[in-house]
């Protein structure tokens, strides 16, 4: 029995992705580490001055230069009220006139495909609205993996579309 929640068998999977008492801290920490890594790679890609080392990198909420505007965990304003309007990462690619919304998820192997699909659908309304406002293509990229690094067959395609190493 799990000593944290006293509701389930104590397994690594339960502790990493399902235990209600552990989720708040551990899940958020893992999620934010992935966001931080992607953020650093994006800063280098779009020629922002940044730390070269992940350990010393701190995520700034909004960054803007001639190549891109990058927002992290920021409410995106639209003409229509939209409930899901705070993606993990928002990128306005200024030279290509397109927007990418990145949504990170860390989950269990049983829920991997479901979470990836949920992350993909979650920002449909926001993507449609941003497309109308900015008159550009908007892409949603779910960056989902299990707590031990397992990904779906689509993950490689999503990473390629981000054009980061």
PDB file of C-alpha atoms in Angstrom:
ATOM      1  CA  UNK A   1       0.000   0.000   0.000  1.00  0.00           C
ATOM      2  CA  UNK A   2       1.240   3.502  -0.876  1.00  0.00           C
ATOM      3  CA  UNK A   3       2.291   5.337   2.283  1.00  0.00           C
ATOM      4  CA  UNK A   4       1.416   8.724   0.743  1.00  0.00           C
ATOM      5  CA  UNK A   5      -2.224   8.218  -0.259  1.00  0.00           C
ATOM      6  CA  UNK A   6      -3.116   4.860   1.340  1.00  0.00           C
ATOM      7  CA  UNK A   7      -5.339   4.177  -1.674  1.00  0.00           C
ATOM      8  CA  UNK A   8      -3.314   2.123  -4.111  1.00  0.00           C
ATOM      9  CA  UNK A   9      -0.598  -0.440  -4.417  1.00  0.00           C
ATOM     10  CA  UNK A  10       2.834   1.128  -4.162  1.00  0.00           C
ATOM     11  CA  UNK A  11       4.404   0.846  -7.632  1.00  0.00           C
ATOM     12  CA  UNK A  12       6.875   3.114  -9.408  1.00  0.00           C
ATOM     13  CA  UNK A  13       4.186   3.989 -11.962  1.00  0.00           C
ATOM     14  CA  UNK A  14       1.705   4.875  -9.199  1.00  0.00           C
ATOM     15  CA  UNK A  15       4.236   7.089  -7.406  1.00  0.00           C
ATOM     16  CA  UNK A  16       5.396   8.789 -10.621  1.00  0.00           C
ATOM     17  CA  UNK A  17       2.053   9.496 -12.293  1.00  0.00           C
ATOM     18  CA  UNK A  18      -0.988   8.578 -10.241  1.00  0.00           C
ATOM     19  CA  UNK A  19      -0.543   9.217  -6.513  1.00  0.00           C
ATOM     20  CA  UNK A  20      -2.596  12.317  -5.709  1.00  0.00           C
ATOM     21  CA  UNK A  21      -0.243  13.276  -2.863  1.00  0.00           C
ATOM     22  CA  UNK A  22       2.853  13.110  -5.081  1.00  0.00           C
ATOM     23  CA  UNK A  23       1.413  14.631  -8.267  1.00  0.00           C
ATOM     24  CA  UNK A  24       1.408  18.258  -7.198  1.00  0.00           C
ATOM     25  CA  UNK A  25       5.136  18.531  -6.623  1.00  0.00           C
ATOM     26  CA  UNK A  26       6.831  15.786  -8.657  1.00  0.00           C
ATOM     27  CA  UNK A  27       4.643  15.995 -11.756  1.00  0.00           C
ATOM     28  CA  UNK A  28       4.986  19.774 -11.920  1.00  0.00           C
ATOM     29  CA  UNK A  29       8.758  19.595 -11.438  1.00  0.00           C
ATOM     30  CA  UNK A  30       9.204  17.063 -14.280  1.00  0.00           C
ATOM     31  CA  UNK A  31       6.837  19.032 -16.526  1.00  0.00           C
ATOM     32  CA  UNK A  32       8.669  22.311 -15.877  1.00  0.00           C
ATOM     33  CA  UNK A  33      12.073  20.693 -16.523  1.00  0.00           C
ATOM     34  CA  UNK A  34      10.897  19.594 -19.977  1.00  0.00           C
ATOM     35  CA  UNK A  35       9.486  23.077 -20.678  1.00  0.00           C
ATOM     36  CA  UNK A  36      12.820  24.585 -19.577  1.00  0.00           C
ATOM     37  CA  UNK A  37      14.811  22.319 -21.937  1.00  0.00           C
ATOM     38  CA  UNK A  38      12.558  23.106 -24.914  1.00  0.00           C
ATOM     39  CA  UNK A  39      12.686  26.822 -24.041  1.00  0.00           C
ATOM     40  CA  UNK A  40      16.500  26.856 -24.051  1.00  0.00           C
ATOM     41  CA  UNK A  41      16.621  25.055 -27.421  1.00  0.00           C
ATOM     42  CA  UNK A  42      14.120  27.546 -28.879  1.00  0.00           C
ATOM     43  CA  UNK A  43      16.134  30.505 -27.594  1.00  0.00           C
ATOM     44  CA  UNK A  44      19.221  29.211 -29.371  1.00  0.00           C
ATOM     45  CA  UNK A  45      17.238  28.510 -32.556  1.00  0.00           C
ATOM     46  CA  UNK A  46      15.811  32.053 -32.658  1.00  0.00           C
ATOM     47  CA  UNK A  47      19.096  33.763 -31.762  1.00  0.00           C
ATOM     48  CA  UNK A  48      18.147  35.044 -28.310  1.00  0.00           C
ATOM     49  CA  UNK A  49      21.014  35.612 -25.901  1.00  0.00           C
ATOM     50  CA  UNK A  50      20.828  32.731 -23.476  1.00  0.00           C
ATOM     51  CA  UNK A  51      22.756  30.481 -21.209  1.00  0.00           C
ATOM     52  CA  UNK A  52      24.402  27.555 -22.979  1.00  0.00           C
ATOM     53  CA  UNK A  53      23.830  25.265 -19.999  1.00  0.00           C
ATOM     54  CA  UNK A  54      20.457  23.942 -18.931  1.00  0.00           C
ATOM     55  CA  UNK A  55      21.349  24.084 -15.221  1.00  0.00           C
ATOM     56  CA  UNK A  56      21.805  27.847 -15.296  1.00  0.00           C
ATOM     57  CA  UNK A  57      18.894  28.556 -17.662  1.00  0.00           C
ATOM     58  CA  UNK A  58      15.866  30.296 -16.210  1.00  0.00           C
ATOM     59  CA  UNK A  59      12.661  30.589 -18.203  1.00  0.00           C
ATOM     60  CA  UNK A  60      11.454  34.114 -18.893  1.00  0.00           C
ATOM     61  CA  UNK A  61       7.731  34.543 -19.418  1.00  0.00           C
ATOM     62  CA  UNK A  62       7.935  36.663 -22.601  1.00  0.00           C
ATOM     63  CA  UNK A  63      10.857  37.152 -24.990  1.00  0.00           C
ATOM     64  CA  UNK A  64      10.759  39.059 -28.255  1.00  0.00           C
ATOM     65  CA  UNK A  65      13.275  39.746 -31.023  1.00  0.00           C
ATOM     66  CA  UNK A  66      13.276  40.195 -34.811  1.00  0.00           C
ATOM     67  CA  UNK A  67      12.846  36.434 -35.402  1.00  0.00           C
ATOM     68  CA  UNK A  68      10.263  35.345 -32.838  1.00  0.00           C
ATOM     69  CA  UNK A  69       8.113  36.100 -29.852  1.00  0.00           C
ATOM     70  CA  UNK A  70       8.200  33.303 -27.269  1.00  0.00           C
ATOM     71  CA  UNK A  71       5.773  33.151 -24.353  1.00  0.00           C
ATOM     72  CA  UNK A  72       5.802  30.541 -21.603  1.00  0.00           C
ATOM     73  CA  UNK A  73       2.717  29.700 -19.538  1.00  0.00           C
ATOM     74  CA  UNK A  74       1.102  33.011 -20.473  1.00  0.00           C
ATOM     75  CA  UNK A  75      -2.558  33.756 -21.107  1.00  0.00           C
ATOM     76  CA  UNK A  76      -3.038  34.513 -24.822  1.00  0.00           C
ATOM     77  CA  UNK A  77      -5.548  37.303 -25.469  1.00  0.00           C
ATOM     78  CA  UNK A  78      -8.147  36.793 -28.199  1.00  0.00           C
ATOM     79  CA  UNK A  79     -11.291  38.599 -29.373  1.00  0.00           C
ATOM     80  CA  UNK A  80     -13.467  35.705 -28.202  1.00  0.00           C
ATOM     81  CA  UNK A  81     -13.341  34.357 -24.640  1.00  0.00           C
ATOM     82  CA  UNK A  82     -11.588  30.971 -24.740  1.00  0.00           C
ATOM     83  CA  UNK A  83     -11.205  28.777 -21.659  1.00  0.00           C
ATOM     84  CA  UNK A  84      -7.998  26.986 -22.747  1.00  0.00           C
ATOM     85  CA  UNK A  85      -5.823  29.997 -23.563  1.00  0.00           C
ATOM     86  CA  UNK A  86      -2.590  29.321 -21.677  1.00  0.00           C
ATOM     87  CA  UNK A  87      -0.347  26.894 -23.600  1.00  0.00           C
ATOM     88  CA  UNK A  88       2.979  25.844 -22.117  1.00  0.00           C
ATOM     89  CA  UNK A  89       4.873  27.553 -24.953  1.00  0.00           C
ATOM     90  CA  UNK A  90       3.618  29.999 -27.603  1.00  0.00           C
ATOM     91  CA  UNK A  91       5.905  30.872 -30.533  1.00  0.00           C
ATOM     92  CA  UNK A  92       5.149  33.558 -33.088  1.00  0.00           C
ATOM     93  CA  UNK A  93       7.589  32.880 -35.942  1.00  0.00           C
ATOM     94  CA  UNK A  94       7.861  36.385 -37.381  1.00  0.00           C
ATOM     95  CA  UNK A  95       9.664  35.565 -40.627  1.00  0.00           C
ATOM     96  CA  UNK A  96       7.456  32.592 -41.548  1.00  0.00           C
ATOM     97  CA  UNK A  97       4.267  34.265 -40.315  1.00  0.00           C
ATOM     98  CA  UNK A  98       3.110  31.243 -38.332  1.00  0.00           C
ATOM     99  CA  UNK A  99       2.387  30.299 -34.737  1.00  0.00           C
ATOM    100  CA  UNK A 100       3.297  27.153 -32.824  1.00  0.00           C
ATOM    101  CA  UNK A 101       1.630  26.149 -29.567  1.00  0.00           C
ATOM    102  CA  UNK A 102       3.550  23.540 -27.554  1.00  0.00           C
ATOM    103  CA  UNK A 103       1.838  21.603 -24.797  1.00  0.00           C
ATOM    104  CA  UNK A 104       3.991  19.363 -22.575  1.00  0.00           C
ATOM    105  CA  UNK A 105       2.671  16.283 -20.796  1.00  0.00           C
ATOM    106  CA  UNK A 106       4.325  13.725 -18.523  1.00  0.00           C
ATOM    107  CA  UNK A 107       2.189  10.660 -17.902  1.00  0.00           C
ATOM    108  CA  UNK A 108       2.060   6.894 -17.428  1.00  0.00           C
ATOM    109  CA  UNK A 109       2.427   4.382 -20.247  1.00  0.00           C
ATOM    110  CA  UNK A 110      -1.273   3.444 -19.976  1.00  0.00           C
ATOM    111  CA  UNK A 111      -2.342   7.049 -20.609  1.00  0.00           C
ATOM    112  CA  UNK A 112       0.336   8.082 -23.116  1.00  0.00           C
ATOM    113  CA  UNK A 113      -1.787   8.019 -26.293  1.00  0.00           C
ATOM    114  CA  UNK A 114      -4.810   9.548 -24.540  1.00  0.00           C
ATOM    115  CA  UNK A 115      -2.781  12.427 -23.068  1.00  0.00           C
ATOM    116  CA  UNK A 116      -1.108  13.122 -26.431  1.00  0.00           C
ATOM    117  CA  UNK A 117      -4.529  13.336 -28.111  1.00  0.00           C
ATOM    118  CA  UNK A 118      -5.929  15.528 -25.308  1.00  0.00           C
ATOM    119  CA  UNK A 119      -2.982  17.925 -25.580  1.00  0.00           C
ATOM    120  CA  UNK A 120      -3.483  18.103 -29.353  1.00  0.00           C
ATOM    121  CA  UNK A 121      -7.213  18.905 -29.044  1.00  0.00           C
ATOM    122  CA  UNK A 122      -7.052  21.159 -25.971  1.00  0.00           C
ATOM    123  CA  UNK A 123      -6.024  24.268 -27.911  1.00  0.00           C
ATOM    124  CA  UNK A 124      -8.087  23.776 -31.094  1.00  0.00           C
ATOM    125  CA  UNK A 125     -10.295  26.812 -30.388  1.00  0.00           C
ATOM    126  CA  UNK A 126      -7.316  28.990 -29.469  1.00  0.00           C
ATOM    127  CA  UNK A 127      -5.457  27.901 -32.621  1.00  0.00           C
ATOM    128  CA  UNK A 128      -8.462  28.735 -34.827  1.00  0.00           C
ATOM    129  CA  UNK A 129      -8.882  32.137 -33.206  1.00  0.00           C
ATOM    130  CA  UNK A 130      -5.151  32.983 -33.449  1.00  0.00           C
ATOM    131  CA  UNK A 131      -5.199  31.985 -37.122  1.00  0.00           C
ATOM    132  CA  UNK A 132      -7.973  34.515 -37.751  1.00  0.00           C
ATOM    133  CA  UNK A 133      -6.343  37.277 -35.677  1.00  0.00           C
ATOM    134  CA  UNK A 134      -2.807  36.911 -37.080  1.00  0.00           C
ATOM    135  CA  UNK A 135      -3.890  35.639 -40.532  1.00  0.00           C
ATOM    136  CA  UNK A 136      -1.408  32.782 -40.357  1.00  0.00           C
ATOM    137  CA  UNK A 137      -1.112  29.028 -39.889  1.00  0.00           C
ATOM    138  CA  UNK A 138      -1.208  27.795 -36.306  1.00  0.00           C
ATOM    139  CA  UNK A 139       0.238  24.445 -35.319  1.00  0.00           C
ATOM    140  CA  UNK A 140      -0.307  22.593 -32.046  1.00  0.00           C
ATOM    141  CA  UNK A 141       2.509  20.291 -30.954  1.00  0.00           C
ATOM    142  CA  UNK A 142       1.961  17.924 -28.037  1.00  0.00           C
ATOM    143  CA  UNK A 143       5.294  17.042 -26.414  1.00  0.00           C
ATOM    144  CA  UNK A 144       4.206  14.047 -24.362  1.00  0.00           C
ATOM    145  CA  UNK A 145       6.210  11.261 -22.754  1.00  0.00           C
ATOM    146  CA  UNK A 146       6.063   8.878 -19.841  1.00  0.00           C
ATOM    147  CA  UNK A 147       7.936   9.614 -16.624  1.00  0.00           C
ATOM    148  CA  UNK A 148      10.635   7.177 -17.821  1.00  0.00           C
ATOM    149  CA  UNK A 149      11.003   8.600 -21.360  1.00  0.00           C
ATOM    150  CA  UNK A 150       8.698   6.425 -23.476  1.00  0.00           C
ATOM    151  CA  UNK A 151       7.019   8.312 -26.343  1.00  0.00           C
ATOM    152  CA  UNK A 152       4.401   7.545 -29.011  1.00  0.00           C
ATOM    153  CA  UNK A 153       5.168   6.769 -32.637  1.00  0.00           C
ATOM    154  CA  UNK A 154       4.242  10.389 -33.514  1.00  0.00           C
ATOM    155  CA  UNK A 155       6.736  12.026 -31.130  1.00  0.00           C
ATOM    156  CA  UNK A 156       9.620  12.043 -33.626  1.00  0.00           C
ATOM    157  CA  UNK A 157       7.423  13.843 -36.178  1.00  0.00           C
ATOM    158  CA  UNK A 158       6.465  16.502 -33.630  1.00  0.00           C
ATOM    159  CA  UNK A 159      10.102  17.097 -32.632  1.00  0.00           C
ATOM    160  CA  UNK A 160      11.086  17.410 -36.319  1.00  0.00           C
ATOM    161  CA  UNK A 161       8.403  20.052 -36.801  1.00  0.00           C
ATOM    162  CA  UNK A 162       9.867  22.045 -33.904  1.00  0.00           C
ATOM    163  CA  UNK A 163      13.240  22.006 -35.709  1.00  0.00           C
ATOM    164  CA  UNK A 164      15.193  21.682 -32.484  1.00  0.00           C
ATOM    165  CA  UNK A 165      17.886  19.063 -31.788  1.00  0.00           C
TER     166      UNK A 165
END
